[in-house]
């Protein structure tokens, strides 16, 4: 039935993008962006269409204004019509209320639509970012990502609502005024109707140039945001190395570069006003000369002339807005490009199409693992991080990975929760390839505590509770006790309700580490990864936390990356890595007897401790 309704059919076709991929092949890139942008209007098409109708009504009433002026001059001042004068104020009040209601409805509904679109876009970008593996954030700067999700999303909203409504509304206003002008004076009205559209072309050409500079400027803003983020998070590093002047100069260079791009963009945009003013002055001069002669020669009344003059002058505002619209659209398209770059990025770590159920056992096997990080270098020159790794870990076994920095220890454990995937070989849990599990299921089996502890800018309680959102308050407190964090937490100003600060910097390194351990305790996962988890602790805290970790590791499959060999002496198996390969395996006593790489590491650390 709806398909028989022409209006509904039109809007359905306008917003329906089911065959988008097929249509995209036939469209140029610019049209593809426009097509894609309209998908964000689809959920709010009711609000949007109502707002646009209100805008059309408001714009169309502009065409009535010249006739009102004509009637006032001819009927009131010239003819002295008292009956007309009696009804005129009433009509004007009704007319003003009608225009005001249409204007309010348009602005409110378009603003509501615009902010809903901002919410949806930010949510979509955030959801997309959460799909990416950690490697994405190594390559892409966080500041640039933040810039896209803030300023670029706003540009997109402006393009979809403000620019679109302005285009339609001002076009309607211009047409209504042109009709009024032509009806009042066909000769001049036709000239004005032809002249105004022709004048838009040079301004449109300027707008296309604006997009290039706007893109560079927005990219630069992202780089500046990244630098500011680094200055905040790396403040202590900057201070200890006295690099304030270096950072100031580095920021100044980038800031100046961004500034130049935006100035060039504004320079191009500024050209539109002088062009508009010049065209308006030429039009006004011609109208006044021609119209003045017409009145002097009694070819038209004063009311007709002033009404026509009013319609021409009223054309100037929508014409000026339309001529500037091109530059705003180009800036909005720049924001769209940057947002869609994120949304079109394909996550490298994906769930399988047909996932398998988790196994009942937690044996871990690394089979013929080779891995290298993706860089711009050719495959022949790539640096191998792991080479032909074979390692079996029995359920409930505690193994330790040792070796110098860069040996590949952290890279190896990152394969288990699929932060990265091997280039060759496979990782098995319970005899099943980890790629066959959903990421959520796989990671539910793994708890991890690393040297570089991250805490959310929230309360102590919520940071621990993050490990298991179904846990009770008693569970959280018991986890804190297990991690030897309970006593220091209760000494904080608000105890468990104390805010830890950004990245937990309101706490000491050891305190942050113990909260992270409590979080892992609360998760109660059968596989535990400890990546130098006691590295930030003093000797006393290390002894306490080591005891907590031993309790945590009991009855779990545990992988420990250790810098201090004293913490892994009781491991079931010690795996020594060097240059991305396993060079030795055995217990502490067995490896000392071999007098190989482990013995060198042990003797070196013994001398350092001594």
CSV table of C-alpha atoms in Angstrom, one decimal, residues 121-396:
chain,number,residue,atom,x,y,z
A,121,UNK,CA,28.8,8.7,15.2
A,122,UNK,CA,30.8,8.8,18.4
A,123,UNK,CA,29.3,5.6,19.5
A,124,UNK,CA,30.0,3.9,16.2
A,125,UNK,CA,33.7,5.2,16.2
A,126,UNK,CA,34.1,4.0,19.8
A,127,UNK,CA,32.6,0.6,19.0
A,128,UNK,CA,35.0,0.3,16.1
A,129,UNK,CA,38.0,1.3,18.2
A,130,UNK,CA,37.1,-1.5,20.7
A,131,UNK,CA,37.2,-4.0,17.8
A,132,UNK,CA,40.8,-3.2,17.0
A,133,UNK,CA,43.7,-5.2,18.4
A,134,UNK,CA,46.4,-3.4,20.5
A,135,UNK,CA,48.7,-3.2,17.4
A,136,UNK,CA,46.3,-0.6,15.8
A,137,UNK,CA,47.0,1.9,18.6
A,138,UNK,CA,50.8,1.5,18.2
A,139,UNK,CA,50.6,2.6,14.6
A,140,UNK,CA,47.9,5.3,15.1
A,141,UNK,CA,48.3,8.2,17.5
A,142,UNK,CA,45.7,8.5,20.3
A,143,UNK,CA,45.6,12.3,19.9
A,144,UNK,CA,44.7,12.0,16.2
A,145,UNK,CA,41.9,9.5,17.0
A,146,UNK,CA,40.5,11.8,19.7
A,147,UNK,CA,40.6,14.7,17.2
A,148,UNK,CA,38.5,12.7,14.8
A,149,UNK,CA,35.9,11.6,17.4
A,150,UNK,CA,35.5,15.2,18.6
A,151,UNK,CA,36.0,18.0,16.0
A,152,UNK,CA,35.6,15.9,12.9
A,153,UNK,CA,32.3,14.4,14.1
A,154,UNK,CA,31.0,17.9,14.7
A,155,UNK,CA,32.0,18.9,11.2
A,156,UNK,CA,30.0,16.0,9.9
A,157,UNK,CA,26.9,17.0,11.9
A,158,UNK,CA,27.2,20.5,10.5
A,159,UNK,CA,27.3,19.1,7.0
A,160,UNK,CA,24.3,16.8,7.5
A,161,UNK,CA,22.0,19.2,9.2
A,162,UNK,CA,23.0,22.8,9.1
A,163,UNK,CA,24.4,22.8,5.6
A,164,UNK,CA,21.7,20.7,4.1
A,165,UNK,CA,18.9,22.7,5.7
A,166,UNK,CA,20.6,25.9,4.8
A,167,UNK,CA,20.8,24.8,1.2
A,168,UNK,CA,17.2,23.8,0.9
A,169,UNK,CA,15.8,26.7,3.0
A,170,UNK,CA,17.9,29.4,1.3
A,171,UNK,CA,17.1,28.0,-2.1
A,172,UNK,CA,13.4,28.2,-1.3
A,173,UNK,CA,13.8,31.8,0.0
A,174,UNK,CA,15.8,32.7,-3.2
A,175,UNK,CA,13.2,31.2,-5.5
A,176,UNK,CA,10.3,32.8,-3.6
A,177,UNK,CA,11.9,36.2,-3.8
A,178,UNK,CA,12.7,35.7,-7.5
A,179,UNK,CA,9.1,34.9,-8.2
A,180,UNK,CA,8.1,38.1,-6.3
A,181,UNK,CA,10.6,40.1,-8.2
A,182,UNK,CA,9.5,38.8,-11.6
A,183,UNK,CA,5.9,39.4,-10.8
A,184,UNK,CA,6.6,43.0,-9.7
A,185,UNK,CA,9.0,43.7,-12.7
A,186,UNK,CA,9.4,40.9,-15.2
A,187,UNK,CA,12.4,42.5,-17.0
A,188,UNK,CA,14.6,43.1,-14.0
A,189,UNK,CA,13.3,40.0,-12.2
A,190,UNK,CA,14.5,37.8,-15.1
A,191,UNK,CA,17.9,39.5,-15.1
A,192,UNK,CA,18.2,39.0,-11.3
A,193,UNK,CA,17.1,35.4,-11.6
A,194,UNK,CA,19.8,34.6,-14.2
A,195,UNK,CA,22.5,36.8,-12.5
A,196,UNK,CA,22.4,35.3,-9.0
A,197,UNK,CA,23.0,31.6,-10.0
A,198,UNK,CA,25.8,32.6,-12.4
A,199,UNK,CA,27.5,34.5,-9.6
A,200,UNK,CA,27.7,31.3,-7.5
A,201,UNK,CA,30.2,29.5,-9.8
A,202,UNK,CA,33.4,31.4,-8.9
A,203,UNK,CA,32.5,31.1,-5.2
A,204,UNK,CA,32.0,27.3,-5.7
A,205,UNK,CA,35.4,27.0,-7.2
A,206,UNK,CA,36.9,28.7,-4.2
A,207,UNK,CA,35.1,26.3,-1.9
A,208,UNK,CA,36.7,23.3,-3.6
A,209,UNK,CA,40.2,24.8,-2.8
A,210,UNK,CA,39.2,25.2,0.8
A,211,UNK,CA,38.8,21.4,1.3
A,212,UNK,CA,42.4,20.7,0.5
A,213,UNK,CA,43.7,23.1,3.2
A,214,UNK,CA,41.0,22.1,5.6
A,215,UNK,CA,42.1,18.4,5.4
A,216,UNK,CA,45.7,19.3,6.1
A,217,UNK,CA,44.5,21.5,9.0
A,218,UNK,CA,42.4,18.8,10.6
A,219,UNK,CA,45.2,16.2,10.2
A,220,UNK,CA,47.4,18.8,12.0
A,221,UNK,CA,45.0,19.2,14.8
A,222,UNK,CA,45.1,15.5,15.4
A,223,UNK,CA,48.9,15.6,15.6
A,224,UNK,CA,48.8,18.5,18.0
A,225,UNK,CA,46.3,16.6,20.2
A,226,UNK,CA,48.7,13.7,20.3
A,227,UNK,CA,51.5,16.0,21.3
A,228,UNK,CA,49.4,17.5,24.1
A,229,UNK,CA,48.5,14.0,25.3
A,230,UNK,CA,52.2,13.0,25.4
A,231,UNK,CA,53.1,16.2,27.3
A,232,UNK,CA,50.5,15.4,29.9
A,233,UNK,CA,51.2,11.7,30.4
A,234,UNK,CA,54.9,12.1,29.9
A,235,UNK,CA,55.3,15.2,32.1
A,236,UNK,CA,57.7,13.5,34.5
A,237,UNK,CA,60.0,12.3,31.7
A,238,UNK,CA,60.0,15.8,30.2
A,239,UNK,CA,60.9,17.3,33.5
A,240,UNK,CA,63.7,14.8,34.5
A,241,UNK,CA,65.4,15.3,31.2
A,242,UNK,CA,64.8,19.1,31.1
A,243,UNK,CA,63.2,18.9,27.7
A,244,UNK,CA,60.7,21.7,28.2
A,245,UNK,CA,62.4,23.9,25.6
A,246,UNK,CA,62.6,21.0,23.2
A,247,UNK,CA,58.9,20.2,23.6
A,248,UNK,CA,57.9,23.9,23.3
A,249,UNK,CA,59.8,24.2,20.0
A,250,UNK,CA,58.4,20.9,18.7
A,251,UNK,CA,54.9,22.0,19.5
A,252,UNK,CA,55.5,25.5,18.1
A,253,UNK,CA,56.6,24.1,14.7
A,254,UNK,CA,53.6,21.9,14.4
A,255,UNK,CA,51.2,24.6,15.7
A,256,UNK,CA,52.6,27.1,13.2
A,257,UNK,CA,52.1,24.6,10.3
A,258,UNK,CA,48.5,23.9,11.3
A,259,UNK,CA,47.9,27.6,11.7
A,260,UNK,CA,49.2,28.3,8.2
A,261,UNK,CA,46.8,25.7,6.7
A,262,UNK,CA,43.8,27.2,8.4
A,263,UNK,CA,44.8,30.7,7.5
A,264,UNK,CA,45.0,29.6,3.8
A,265,UNK,CA,41.6,28.0,4.2
A,266,UNK,CA,40.1,31.2,5.7
A,267,UNK,CA,41.9,33.3,3.1
A,268,UNK,CA,40.0,31.4,0.4
A,269,UNK,CA,36.7,31.6,2.3
A,270,UNK,CA,37.2,35.4,2.9
A,271,UNK,CA,37.2,35.9,-0.9
A,272,UNK,CA,33.5,35.0,-1.0
A,273,UNK,CA,32.3,38.1,0.9
A,274,UNK,CA,34.0,40.7,-1.3
A,275,UNK,CA,32.7,38.9,-4.4
A,276,UNK,CA,29.2,38.9,-2.9
A,277,UNK,CA,29.4,42.6,-1.9
A,278,UNK,CA,30.6,43.6,-5.4
A,279,UNK,CA,27.8,41.7,-7.1
A,280,UNK,CA,25.2,43.1,-4.7
A,281,UNK,CA,26.4,46.7,-5.2
A,282,UNK,CA,26.3,46.3,-9.0
A,283,UNK,CA,22.8,44.8,-8.8
A,284,UNK,CA,21.6,47.5,-6.4
A,285,UNK,CA,23.0,50.3,-8.6
A,286,UNK,CA,21.3,48.9,-11.6
A,287,UNK,CA,17.9,48.4,-9.8
A,288,UNK,CA,17.9,51.9,-8.3
A,289,UNK,CA,18.8,53.6,-11.6
A,290,UNK,CA,16.2,51.6,-13.6
A,291,UNK,CA,13.5,51.7,-10.9
A,292,UNK,CA,14.0,55.4,-10.1
A,293,UNK,CA,13.5,56.3,-13.8
A,294,UNK,CA,10.3,54.1,-13.9
A,295,UNK,CA,8.8,56.0,-10.9
A,296,UNK,CA,9.8,59.4,-12.3
A,297,UNK,CA,8.3,58.6,-15.6
A,298,UNK,CA,5.1,57.2,-13.9
A,299,UNK,CA,5.6,53.8,-15.3
A,300,UNK,CA,5.2,52.2,-11.8
A,301,UNK,CA,4.1,53.3,-8.3
A,302,UNK,CA,6.4,54.0,-5.4
A,303,UNK,CA,5.0,50.9,-3.7
A,304,UNK,CA,5.9,48.7,-6.6
A,305,UNK,CA,9.4,50.1,-6.9
A,306,UNK,CA,10.1,49.8,-3.1
A,307,UNK,CA,8.6,46.3,-3.1
A,308,UNK,CA,10.8,45.2,-6.0
A,309,UNK,CA,13.9,46.8,-4.4
A,310,UNK,CA,13.1,45.0,-1.1
A,311,UNK,CA,12.8,41.6,-2.9
A,312,UNK,CA,16.2,42.2,-4.6
A,313,UNK,CA,17.9,43.2,-1.3
A,314,UNK,CA,16.3,40.3,0.5
A,315,UNK,CA,17.8,38.0,-2.1
A,316,UNK,CA,21.3,39.0,-1.0
A,317,UNK,CA,21.2,37.2,2.3
A,318,UNK,CA,20.2,33.7,1.0
A,319,UNK,CA,22.5,34.2,-2.0
A,320,UNK,CA,25.4,35.0,0.4
A,321,UNK,CA,24.7,32.0,2.5
A,322,UNK,CA,24.4,29.7,-0.5
A,323,UNK,CA,27.7,31.0,-1.9
A,324,UNK,CA,29.5,30.4,1.4
A,325,UNK,CA,27.8,27.0,1.7
A,326,UNK,CA,30.3,25.3,-0.6
A,327,UNK,CA,33.2,26.0,1.7
A,328,UNK,CA,31.3,24.6,4.7
A,329,UNK,CA,30.4,21.5,2.7
A,330,UNK,CA,34.0,21.0,1.7
A,331,UNK,CA,35.1,21.2,5.4
A,332,UNK,CA,32.3,18.7,6.3
A,333,UNK,CA,33.5,16.3,3.6
A,334,UNK,CA,37.0,16.6,5.1
A,335,UNK,CA,35.7,15.5,8.4
A,336,UNK,CA,33.8,12.7,6.8
A,337,UNK,CA,36.9,11.4,5.1
A,338,UNK,CA,38.8,11.2,8.4
A,339,UNK,CA,35.9,9.6,10.2
A,340,UNK,CA,35.3,7.0,7.5
A,341,UNK,CA,39.1,6.1,7.5
A,342,UNK,CA,38.5,4.7,11.0
A,343,UNK,CA,35.1,3.1,10.3
A,344,UNK,CA,36.5,1.4,7.1
A,345,UNK,CA,39.5,0.0,8.9
A,346,UNK,CA,39.2,-3.8,9.1
A,347,UNK,CA,40.1,-5.4,12.4
A,348,UNK,CA,43.0,-7.8,12.0
A,349,UNK,CA,41.9,-10.1,14.8
A,350,UNK,CA,38.4,-11.5,14.2
A,351,UNK,CA,36.0,-14.1,15.6
A,352,UNK,CA,35.7,-17.3,13.6
A,353,UNK,CA,32.6,-17.8,11.4
A,354,UNK,CA,31.7,-21.0,13.2
A,355,UNK,CA,33.3,-20.9,16.7
A,356,UNK,CA,33.9,-23.9,18.9
A,357,UNK,CA,33.1,-24.4,22.5
A,358,UNK,CA,35.8,-23.9,25.1
A,359,UNK,CA,37.5,-27.2,26.1
A,360,UNK,CA,37.3,-28.6,29.6
A,361,UNK,CA,41.1,-28.8,29.9
A,362,UNK,CA,43.6,-25.9,29.8
A,363,UNK,CA,46.7,-27.5,28.3
A,364,UNK,CA,48.6,-24.9,26.2
A,365,UNK,CA,50.6,-25.7,23.1
A,366,UNK,CA,52.7,-23.4,20.9
A,367,UNK,CA,53.4,-25.3,17.6
A,368,UNK,CA,56.0,-24.1,15.1
A,369,UNK,CA,55.3,-20.4,15.9
A,370,UNK,CA,57.0,-17.8,13.8
A,371,UNK,CA,56.0,-14.1,14.1
A,372,UNK,CA,57.1,-10.7,12.8
A,373,UNK,CA,55.6,-7.3,13.2
A,374,UNK,CA,54.2,-5.7,10.1
A,375,UNK,CA,56.3,-2.8,8.9
A,376,UNK,CA,57.0,-1.0,5.7
A,377,UNK,CA,60.0,-3.1,5.1
A,378,UNK,CA,60.0,-5.9,2.5
A,379,UNK,CA,59.4,-9.5,3.6
A,380,UNK,CA,63.0,-10.3,3.0
A,381,UNK,CA,64.2,-7.6,5.4
A,382,UNK,CA,61.6,-8.1,8.1
A,383,UNK,CA,62.8,-8.6,11.7
A,384,UNK,CA,61.7,-11.9,13.1
A,385,UNK,CA,60.3,-11.6,16.7
A,386,UNK,CA,59.7,-15.3,17.2
A,387,UNK,CA,61.1,-18.2,15.2
A,388,UNK,CA,60.0,-21.8,15.2
A,389,UNK,CA,58.7,-21.8,18.8
A,390,UNK,CA,57.5,-25.1,20.2
A,391,UNK,CA,56.3,-25.2,23.8
A,392,UNK,CA,53.8,-27.4,25.7
A,393,UNK,CA,52.4,-26.3,29.1
A,394,UNK,CA,50.3,-28.8,31.0
A,395,UNK,CA,47.2,-27.7,32.9
A,396,UNK,CA,48.0,-26.4,36.4
